[in-house]
């Protein structure tokens, strides 16, 4: 039997597993269930593709986006893997052919949407086939609190009932504790082995500014740092996506809108152009992006405030999947904040839903308003503690002015403690400000030692301090969603004076514009060699011929390795990361020739220019 490592080397052309891919793969190969959290670009697909190749039968991949299945399947075919998909975009004949191949055991991997999978006839069909595993991709779609909620996902527990002996793996790149618990509960994965990787995306630089003059600053940002690179710009409304795309086109950038209101054909064409081209900008509502695995998106810009840190992280995570330096840039306005709050209030959800969505928005606002490393805050939100600041976010690069708030923090923490860790910020602030409200009197909290000891700050300033304490993990909201503030393990260090608390200085206008630091932004263009650009052109021609996006031939990283090592034989070419057997066979010679022609041209050029004029 071929081992996972051999498959990694021969089919994918990679040397070693990343993160804990090997452990996940081993779990599935042993027939056990797994839950795998890995950042975008981390390499989740291999975690189910390789076991599907090792085990007997077909691996069934549940994926929410049928628009991308064709592309995913094409990519696998380029690697020589027998893959296909079944969805409503195919005619009945094609669907029947795929079913036949499935039944004949001629498929390694089959992609299906959850709705299709849950149909009784599909389940019956699967019962007659040999299935190696079920992979549930984008598993956070089960979460009814999440931004990508898909009700059908909640019915997928049925897989376990119908196929109890077939291993299942749920995968996602975004899941806070609550979502994680939901995935386990809803998909009946209590016995699954959990693989939680670091969520960090070190190659993405985070910048968050206010919305003053956002449009002009956006243009300045993309023209300066991404003059001919692909990116995504998120806007709140459909109208705005079209207006911004038009405007960018008048400024000489190729930009296309994308939103759920566009005719299907136009929407698909725009997505297709974006996927295939490496310099198109897509201006979209959040309807765009899930499952988009274009690796060379160099920036994600937000002209609107995401509803939660999960949403922000997922959207910005679409930048730099290839691991190369990328930017996440955002400009948001107070208007966005007001609008989102209103939307929550007016939503048809129940009280619990509203409370939780509100808390998620507050956490997002804390990130916008923070004074410590943004990456630390984001990772902390996903329960990942990072000791050092990142030096790759706007706060690290240009730290805001600070003031000491240790004593104020001690007051608020002790107030939360003395009132039983059950109350939200407004109540605690009222106690500190000595307000004799009915609730405070009823609870007898006008008699505790923290009553009326906080007059040095206004209620708004206290809110700011509380928010900062939540952001840095010294206070947390209760798990029931009531908003009661509780102390954390770290709080003690502040209470006993071991830990100082610094906060951003209070300003009249907290959302005042900050100039971005020009030189710290990522600009990949200077670094790229001429040979790399030459190979890109060859790749473009190949991609056109094969009718696939360019990165499906070889990702940028592989072309960079080729232009660095300049392999001149198939053996040397096979050593380049990302060149597996099938691609070596299909494209190896073409790229070796391209490298050689380029070298010869370069030499002729340099000898001809080095010939002194007087000899000519
Ligand atoms: P995810 O689904 O987690 O966002 P992918 O599975 O699409 O990520 O992988 C991202 C990129 O990393 C792909 O180009 C993939 O081929 C590559 N990759 C995955 N695993 C490895 C590995 N072990 N070594 C090198 N590259 C890898
Ligand atoms: Zn930082």
XYZ file of C-alpha atoms and ligand atoms in Angstrom:
644
model
C 0.000 0.000 0.000
C 1.202 3.505 -0.766
C 1.868 5.584 2.347
C 0.517 9.118 2.851
C 4.041 10.515 2.624
C 4.670 8.790 -0.682
C 1.419 10.237 -2.015
C 2.414 13.686 -0.785
C 5.709 13.420 -2.641
C 4.686 11.738 -5.857
C 1.252 13.201 -6.498
C 1.496 16.645 -4.924
C 5.239 17.124 -5.236
C 5.697 18.309 -1.624
C 8.435 17.153 0.733
C 6.881 17.244 4.156
C 3.552 17.584 5.912
C 2.598 20.892 7.420
C 0.982 21.689 10.762
C -0.470 18.367 11.873
C -1.624 17.147 8.476
C 0.072 13.796 9.055
C -1.744 13.180 12.350
C -5.115 14.103 10.816
C -4.451 11.832 7.858
C -3.405 8.975 10.107
C -6.592 9.310 12.171
C -8.772 9.000 9.085
C -6.701 6.176 7.660
C -7.342 4.305 10.904
C -11.057 4.810 10.320
C -11.576 7.374 13.085
C -13.372 10.735 12.996
C -11.538 14.063 13.124
C -12.210 17.758 13.581
C -9.602 19.898 11.910
C -9.164 23.627 12.416
C -6.476 25.096 10.251
C -6.002 28.617 8.956
C -6.853 29.438 5.356
C -4.086 28.253 3.098
C -2.924 25.859 5.803
C -3.551 22.809 3.678
C -6.866 21.397 4.824
C -7.714 19.765 1.510
C -4.826 17.328 1.735
C -6.142 16.174 5.102
C -9.037 14.420 3.397
C -7.696 13.981 -0.119
C -4.758 11.817 0.920
C -6.805 9.457 3.154
C -9.322 9.208 0.324
C -6.466 7.988 -1.879
C -5.036 5.648 0.733
C -8.321 4.040 1.765
C -10.438 1.858 -0.454
C -13.503 3.449 -2.025
C -14.551 6.995 -2.821
C -14.124 9.964 -0.507
C -17.270 12.099 -0.397
C -16.592 15.795 0.087
C -19.474 17.947 1.276
C -18.934 21.493 0.144
C -21.402 24.405 0.243
C -20.429 26.099 -2.983
C -21.348 24.373 -6.182
C -19.925 27.208 -8.285
C -16.413 26.159 -7.311
C -16.701 22.411 -7.598
C -15.718 22.306 -11.249
C -12.557 24.207 -10.460
C -11.670 21.996 -7.489
C -12.210 18.888 -9.556
C -10.126 20.249 -12.450
C -7.280 20.905 -10.044
C -7.370 17.306 -8.832
C -7.476 16.003 -12.383
C -4.328 17.976 -13.206
C -2.687 15.954 -10.428
C -3.923 12.718 -11.958
C -6.546 12.092 -9.261
C -9.874 10.579 -10.317
C -12.273 13.219 -9.083
C -15.709 14.441 -10.030
C -18.727 16.281 -8.686
C -22.487 16.017 -8.829
C -24.647 19.110 -8.751
C -27.571 20.871 -10.351
C -25.393 22.624 -12.934
C -25.039 19.302 -14.783
C -27.640 17.785 -17.065
C -29.216 14.462 -16.143
C -27.038 12.463 -18.532
C -23.848 13.804 -16.991
C -25.202 13.241 -13.500
C -26.006 9.649 -14.364
C -22.538 9.112 -15.809
C -20.942 10.352 -12.611
C -23.231 8.120 -10.539
C -22.248 5.176 -12.689
C -18.558 5.862 -12.201
C -19.159 6.159 -8.479
C -20.926 2.816 -8.376
C -18.224 1.187 -10.466
C -15.630 2.326 -7.961
C -13.924 4.537 -10.547
C -13.737 7.669 -8.405
C -11.240 8.593 -5.705
C -13.087 11.732 -4.688
C -16.614 13.058 -5.254
C -17.792 16.587 -4.382
C -21.442 17.174 -3.459
C -23.450 19.983 -1.933
C -25.202 19.165 1.361
C -28.697 19.501 -0.119
C -27.863 16.942 -2.755
C -26.188 14.583 -0.324
C -29.178 14.633 2.024
C -31.648 13.589 -0.671
C -32.930 10.084 0.103
C -31.949 8.827 -3.345
C -28.354 10.062 -2.907
C -28.060 8.414 0.494
C -29.482 5.209 -0.939
C -27.020 5.358 -3.807
C -24.098 5.829 -1.422
C -25.262 2.818 0.564
C -24.580 0.690 -2.505
C -21.061 2.078 -3.042
C -17.763 1.709 -1.285
C -17.128 4.952 0.601
C -13.714 5.734 2.080
C -14.662 8.785 4.134
C -16.912 11.813 4.449
C -15.245 15.211 4.532
C -17.427 18.104 5.677
C -15.716 21.215 4.408
C -16.477 24.720 5.730
C -17.970 23.038 8.784
C -18.631 26.372 10.516
C -21.698 26.581 8.240
C -23.543 24.543 10.899
C -23.402 27.488 13.270
C -26.635 29.398 13.397
C -24.768 32.343 14.965
C -22.249 32.435 12.181
C -22.254 34.537 9.060
C -22.282 31.527 6.744
C -25.146 29.597 8.301
C -26.511 26.808 6.083
C -29.480 25.044 7.680
C -28.816 21.824 5.708
C -25.470 21.493 7.456
C -27.323 20.783 10.683
C -28.847 17.697 9.128
C -25.506 16.147 8.272
C -25.465 14.195 11.545
C -27.488 11.700 9.551
C -24.256 10.524 7.911
C -23.161 9.037 11.181
C -26.461 7.228 11.595
C -26.563 5.852 8.079
C -22.854 5.091 7.764
C -21.604 4.477 11.305
C -18.356 2.784 10.278
C -17.182 5.347 7.750
C -14.799 7.962 9.144
C -15.810 11.594 8.972
C -13.741 14.750 9.078
C -15.082 18.252 9.646
C -12.836 21.089 8.511
C -12.927 24.845 8.927
C -10.658 27.854 9.053
C -12.818 29.867 11.414
C -14.325 28.690 14.624
C -14.339 30.287 18.018
C -15.080 28.111 21.032
C -18.832 28.385 20.640
C -18.787 27.455 16.955
C -16.428 24.587 17.673
C -18.846 23.237 20.278
C -21.700 23.603 17.812
C -19.846 21.702 15.102
C -19.170 18.849 17.496
C -22.731 18.755 18.757
C -24.557 19.227 15.487
C -22.429 16.817 13.507
C -22.314 14.264 16.267
C -18.529 14.395 16.512
C -18.101 14.032 20.271
C -15.678 11.163 19.753
C -13.733 12.833 16.996
C -10.087 13.576 17.538
C -9.561 17.325 17.526
C -6.735 19.012 15.657
C -6.602 22.682 16.467
C -3.827 24.534 14.710
C -2.591 28.027 15.207
C -4.906 30.447 13.452
C -2.094 32.831 12.740
C -1.544 34.114 9.207
C 1.832 35.777 9.674
C 2.099 36.897 6.043
C -0.988 39.126 6.311
C -0.460 42.662 7.515
C -3.481 44.165 9.310
C -4.371 47.839 9.102
C -7.574 49.368 10.440
C -8.402 53.049 10.052
C -11.488 55.212 10.279
C -13.715 56.015 7.355
C -12.635 59.609 6.644
C -12.080 59.991 2.950
C -12.024 56.224 2.662
C -12.397 56.013 -1.113
C -9.438 58.220 -1.895
C -7.263 56.552 0.687
C -8.231 53.162 -0.706
C -7.111 54.180 -4.182
C -3.887 55.570 -2.814
C -3.301 52.333 -0.909
C -3.908 49.967 -3.834
C -2.061 52.057 -6.377
C 0.948 52.477 -4.158
C 1.246 48.934 -2.867
C -0.613 46.762 -5.322
C -0.346 48.530 -8.661
C -1.018 45.440 -10.745
C -2.096 42.799 -8.302
C -5.373 41.085 -7.561
C -7.468 41.965 -4.559
C -10.946 41.964 -3.051
C -12.760 45.065 -1.826
C -15.765 44.475 0.437
C -18.636 46.961 0.582
C -21.886 46.852 2.530
C -24.408 47.443 -0.259
C -24.864 46.185 -3.790
C -25.110 49.712 -5.077
C -21.829 50.638 -3.524
C -19.972 47.690 -5.045
C -21.017 48.864 -8.495
C -20.196 52.493 -7.793
C -16.731 51.663 -6.449
C -15.977 49.275 -9.313
C -16.991 51.924 -11.873
C -14.952 54.536 -10.129
C -11.845 52.325 -9.996
C -12.206 51.659 -13.708
C -12.179 55.388 -14.393
C -8.951 55.485 -12.378
C -7.314 52.918 -14.618
C -7.811 49.792 -12.510
C -9.582 46.712 -13.813
C -12.374 46.233 -11.269
C -15.542 44.137 -11.411
C -18.561 44.111 -9.109
C -19.977 40.996 -7.462
C -23.189 40.734 -5.483
C -26.212 38.487 -5.202
C -28.350 40.889 -7.256
C -26.322 40.648 -10.462
C -27.569 38.343 -13.226
C -26.084 34.890 -12.641
C -24.125 34.946 -15.866
C -22.480 38.281 -15.184
C -21.711 37.249 -11.630
C -20.087 34.011 -12.749
C -18.131 35.761 -15.481
C -16.802 38.308 -13.035
C -15.778 35.612 -10.591
C -14.156 33.637 -13.375
C -12.151 36.637 -14.618
C -11.006 37.360 -11.103
C -9.914 33.754 -10.546
C -8.014 33.528 -13.793
C -6.385 36.899 -13.918
C -3.709 38.005 -11.525
C -4.438 41.732 -11.575
C -8.237 42.030 -11.446
C -9.925 43.592 -8.442
C -13.316 42.324 -7.368
C -15.590 44.733 -5.511
C -18.103 42.668 -3.616
C -20.604 42.286 -0.863
C -19.932 39.464 1.563
C -21.817 37.195 -0.832
C -18.421 36.768 -2.453
C -15.579 34.683 -1.278
C -16.373 31.537 0.621
C -14.465 28.677 -0.869
C -12.515 30.943 -3.222
C -9.092 29.399 -3.087
C -7.247 31.763 -5.395
C -3.805 31.772 -3.807
C -2.491 35.095 -5.148
C -5.045 37.550 -3.763
C -2.590 40.186 -2.583
C -4.958 42.400 -0.615
C -8.385 42.394 0.962
C -9.819 45.840 1.654
C -12.931 46.565 3.704
C -14.945 49.698 3.120
C -17.415 48.377 5.636
C -17.268 46.957 9.113
C -17.609 43.161 9.347
C -20.162 41.917 11.873
C -17.724 39.850 13.887
C -14.067 38.999 14.248
C -14.817 35.619 12.657
C -16.214 37.346 9.589
C -13.297 39.799 9.462
C -10.796 37.009 9.859
C -12.396 34.852 7.256
C -12.717 37.660 4.748
C -9.189 38.978 5.251
C -7.970 35.375 5.250
C -8.649 35.231 1.538
C -5.488 37.255 1.026
C -2.161 35.509 0.659
C -3.127 31.861 0.695
C 0.177 31.168 -1.011
C 2.000 32.425 2.080
C 3.486 35.471 0.338
C 3.197 38.944 1.965
C -0.306 40.427 1.668
C -2.404 43.232 3.114
C -5.675 43.402 5.006
C -6.744 47.038 4.964
C -9.943 48.439 6.434
C -11.632 51.814 6.741
C -14.846 51.863 8.739
C -17.055 54.670 9.929
C -19.192 55.297 12.977
C -22.091 55.187 10.545
C -21.349 51.490 9.910
C -21.413 50.849 13.617
C -24.765 52.533 14.039
C -26.202 50.739 11.037
C -25.034 47.296 12.133
C -26.390 47.828 15.630
C -29.703 48.838 14.149
C -29.748 45.817 11.883
C -29.312 43.554 14.899
C -32.068 45.308 16.842
C -34.466 45.107 13.941
C -33.613 41.549 12.956
C -36.271 38.904 13.351
C -34.030 36.764 15.587
C -34.928 35.994 19.185
C -33.363 37.676 22.214
C -30.552 35.159 22.532
C -29.662 35.603 18.888
C -29.589 39.364 19.297
C -27.466 39.203 22.427
C -24.892 36.961 20.837
C -24.687 38.899 17.583
C -24.322 42.081 19.599
C -21.460 40.610 21.593
C -19.745 39.552 18.402
C -20.051 43.048 17.005
C -18.687 44.542 20.216
C -15.656 42.264 19.984
C -15.099 43.450 16.420
C -15.308 47.063 17.571
C -12.764 46.371 20.262
C -10.415 45.134 17.598
C -10.918 48.338 15.619
C -10.318 50.448 18.657
C -7.419 48.574 20.161
C -4.054 49.801 21.306
C -2.189 46.519 21.430
C -1.101 44.283 18.589
C -4.124 43.474 16.433
C -2.894 39.982 15.692
C -2.642 39.198 19.406
C -6.236 40.331 19.846
C -7.535 38.298 16.947
C -5.731 35.175 18.059
C -6.817 35.724 21.642
C -10.373 35.836 20.366
C -9.848 32.356 18.976
C -8.465 31.306 22.369
C -4.904 31.329 21.206
C -2.483 33.070 23.535
C 0.445 34.751 21.830
C 3.139 36.228 24.071
C 4.812 38.556 21.560
C 3.496 41.367 19.437
C 3.662 40.774 15.709
C 5.356 43.857 14.228
C 3.204 43.337 11.167
C 0.067 45.341 11.996
C -0.545 49.083 12.038
C -0.591 49.229 15.833
C 2.787 47.507 16.147
C 4.282 49.645 13.411
C 2.859 52.950 14.579
C 1.773 52.587 18.206
C -0.951 54.962 19.446
C -0.395 57.314 22.417
C -1.014 55.555 25.716
C -2.068 56.343 29.272
C -1.847 54.306 32.466
C -5.190 52.829 33.510
C -4.013 50.312 36.080
C -5.933 51.799 38.998
C -9.094 52.235 36.954
C -8.766 48.617 35.824
C -8.368 47.425 39.400
C -11.538 49.298 40.290
C -13.599 47.766 37.542
C -12.278 44.240 38.093
C -12.913 44.436 41.769
C -16.394 45.853 41.126
C -17.185 42.904 38.843
C -15.930 40.533 41.516
C -17.850 42.149 44.358
C -21.115 42.136 42.443
C -20.849 38.415 41.743
C -19.542 38.504 38.121
C -23.087 38.561 36.809
C -23.477 42.111 35.510
C -22.672 43.848 32.252
C -20.572 46.941 31.797
C -23.357 49.531 32.176
C -24.321 48.207 35.581
C -20.724 48.034 36.816
C -20.092 51.569 35.606
C -23.206 52.824 37.374
C -21.873 51.280 40.589
C -18.466 52.924 40.111
C -20.147 56.256 39.407
C -22.296 55.917 42.539
C -25.656 55.909 40.800
C -28.469 54.859 43.093
C -30.588 53.098 40.491
C -33.413 50.796 41.572
C -31.448 47.748 40.500
C -28.374 48.790 42.451
C -30.432 49.549 45.547
C -32.353 46.278 45.255
C -29.113 44.338 45.007
C -27.698 46.278 47.927
C -24.702 47.235 45.800
C -24.674 50.805 47.104
C -23.114 49.328 50.210
C -20.101 47.659 48.627
C -16.607 49.156 48.667
C -16.475 49.887 44.942
C -19.622 52.033 44.973
C -18.940 55.657 43.988
C -15.160 55.291 43.619
C -14.881 56.025 39.885
C -15.784 59.672 39.486
C -12.464 60.510 37.806
C -13.784 59.074 34.519
C -16.933 59.677 32.555
C -19.210 56.806 31.728
C -17.912 56.780 28.136
C -14.336 56.577 29.341
C -15.224 53.710 31.643
C -16.817 51.896 28.726
C -13.622 52.368 26.826
C -11.583 50.912 29.682
C -13.928 47.947 30.054
C -13.727 47.290 26.351
C -9.955 47.347 26.481
C -9.970 44.896 29.387
C -12.209 42.558 27.433
C -10.038 42.924 24.382
C -6.878 42.007 26.271
C -8.493 39.061 28.008
C -8.696 40.464 31.558
C -12.477 40.358 31.519
C -14.710 38.024 29.577
C -18.410 37.858 28.924
C -20.302 34.891 30.315
C -20.937 31.930 28.058
C -24.702 32.107 28.325
C -24.792 35.252 26.265
C -26.212 37.505 29.001
C -23.239 39.818 28.842
C -22.266 39.340 32.508
C -18.605 40.240 32.945
C -16.333 37.753 34.627
C -12.704 37.781 35.718
C -10.192 35.601 33.920
C -7.038 33.786 34.963
C -4.991 36.817 34.024
C -7.091 39.319 36.012
C -5.324 38.537 39.266
C -2.038 39.985 38.041
C -3.731 43.368 37.667
C -5.548 43.199 41.002
C -2.334 42.476 42.891
C -0.491 45.207 41.002
C 1.814 42.882 39.099
C 0.491 43.865 35.712
C 0.207 47.434 34.478
C -2.617 48.395 32.141
C -1.987 50.927 29.405
C -4.802 52.161 27.224
C -5.132 54.409 24.205
C -5.371 58.041 25.289
C -8.915 59.373 25.419
C -9.541 61.645 22.495
C -12.543 63.747 21.597
C -12.639 62.057 18.231
C -11.474 58.519 18.760
C -11.875 57.574 15.134
C -9.513 60.251 13.895
C -7.688 59.435 10.700
C -4.267 57.907 10.855
C -1.936 58.106 7.936
C -0.644 54.742 6.911
C 3.027 54.186 6.983
C 4.021 54.084 3.371
C 7.181 52.112 3.621
C 5.874 49.374 5.819
C 3.299 48.117 3.359
C 3.981 45.085 1.357
C 5.050 45.601 -2.151
C 5.965 42.406 -3.873
C 6.618 43.874 -7.238
C 10.154 44.985 -6.670
C 11.313 41.550 -5.631
C 10.122 39.543 -8.570
C 12.785 38.475 -11.043
C 12.525 38.707 -14.813
C 12.706 34.936 -15.130
C 9.760 34.637 -12.767
C 7.775 37.031 -14.952
C 8.813 35.020 -18.003
C 7.597 31.768 -16.396
C 4.370 33.513 -15.473
C 3.785 34.220 -19.136
C 4.420 30.578 -20.059
C 2.038 29.538 -17.306
C -0.608 31.902 -18.617
C -0.406 30.303 -22.061
C -0.647 26.813 -20.585
C -3.610 27.812 -18.406
C -5.448 29.203 -21.396
C -4.844 26.027 -23.308
C -6.078 23.856 -20.443
C -8.893 26.252 -19.579
C -7.994 26.474 -15.891
C -6.870 29.378 -13.672
C -3.147 30.030 -13.988
C -2.316 29.041 -10.398
C -3.754 25.594 -11.066
C -0.844 24.900 -13.414
C 1.709 25.892 -10.759
C 1.325 28.346 -7.859
C 3.570 31.450 -7.678
C 5.680 29.770 -5.009
C 6.578 26.957 -7.368
C 7.465 29.410 -10.164
C 9.600 31.356 -7.694
C 11.439 28.159 -6.779
C 11.959 27.389 -10.474
C 13.346 30.843 -11.192
C 15.668 30.499 -8.215
C 16.985 26.960 -8.817
C 16.687 26.998 -12.621
C 16.313 23.202 -12.994
C 17.774 21.945 -16.281
C 16.641 18.303 -16.120
C 13.455 16.456 -15.242
C 15.148 14.972 -12.173
C 16.030 18.445 -10.916
C 12.589 19.719 -11.834
C 10.952 16.964 -9.783
C 12.731 18.327 -6.692
C 10.891 21.665 -6.950
C 8.136 21.944 -4.349
C 4.738 21.628 -6.014
C 5.900 19.508 -8.958
C 4.343 16.053 -8.619
C 4.648 13.146 -11.068
C 1.697 14.081 -13.253
C 2.642 17.759 -13.563
C 6.284 16.845 -14.107
C 5.132 14.739 -17.007
C 2.687 17.347 -18.370
C 4.693 20.552 -17.955
C 8.220 19.692 -16.806
C 9.859 19.906 -20.192
C 8.015 23.067 -21.218
C 9.249 24.931 -18.166
C 12.806 23.560 -18.418
C 12.924 24.772 -22.011
C 11.502 28.126 -21.002
C 14.198 28.552 -18.360
C 16.933 27.628 -20.831
C 15.682 29.896 -23.587
C 15.488 32.716 -21.117
C 19.050 32.082 -19.921
C 20.422 31.974 -23.462
C 18.640 35.170 -24.406
C 20.015 36.844 -21.308
C 23.572 35.735 -22.072
C 23.411 36.832 -25.684
C 22.075 40.157 -24.543
C 24.796 40.664 -21.958
C 27.594 39.637 -24.344
C 26.231 41.885 -27.035
C 25.955 44.869 -24.713
C 29.380 44.161 -23.249
C 30.964 44.461 -26.697
C 32.640 47.863 -26.785
C 31.280 50.208 -29.442
C 34.598 50.726 -31.172
C 34.820 47.015 -32.037
C 31.405 47.034 -33.705
P -6.909 25.394 2.872
O -8.000 24.543 2.284
O -6.529 25.001 4.267
O -7.176 26.860 2.769
P -5.349 24.264 0.757
O -5.629 22.853 1.075
O -6.023 24.883 -0.412
O -5.603 25.168 2.031
O -3.784 24.438 0.638
C -3.199 25.685 0.373
C -1.985 25.506 -0.516
O -0.932 24.867 0.219
C -2.266 24.619 -1.715
O -1.606 25.177 -2.822
C -1.676 23.282 -1.310
O -1.303 22.515 -2.408
C -0.478 23.720 -0.486
N -0.071 22.708 0.489
C -0.859 21.947 1.265
N -0.133 21.117 2.026
C 1.164 21.352 1.741
C 2.417 20.814 2.206
N 2.463 19.855 3.120
N 3.546 21.311 1.670
C 3.520 22.290 0.740
N 2.379 22.838 0.260
C 1.207 22.381 0.749
Zn 0.921 43.512 15.676
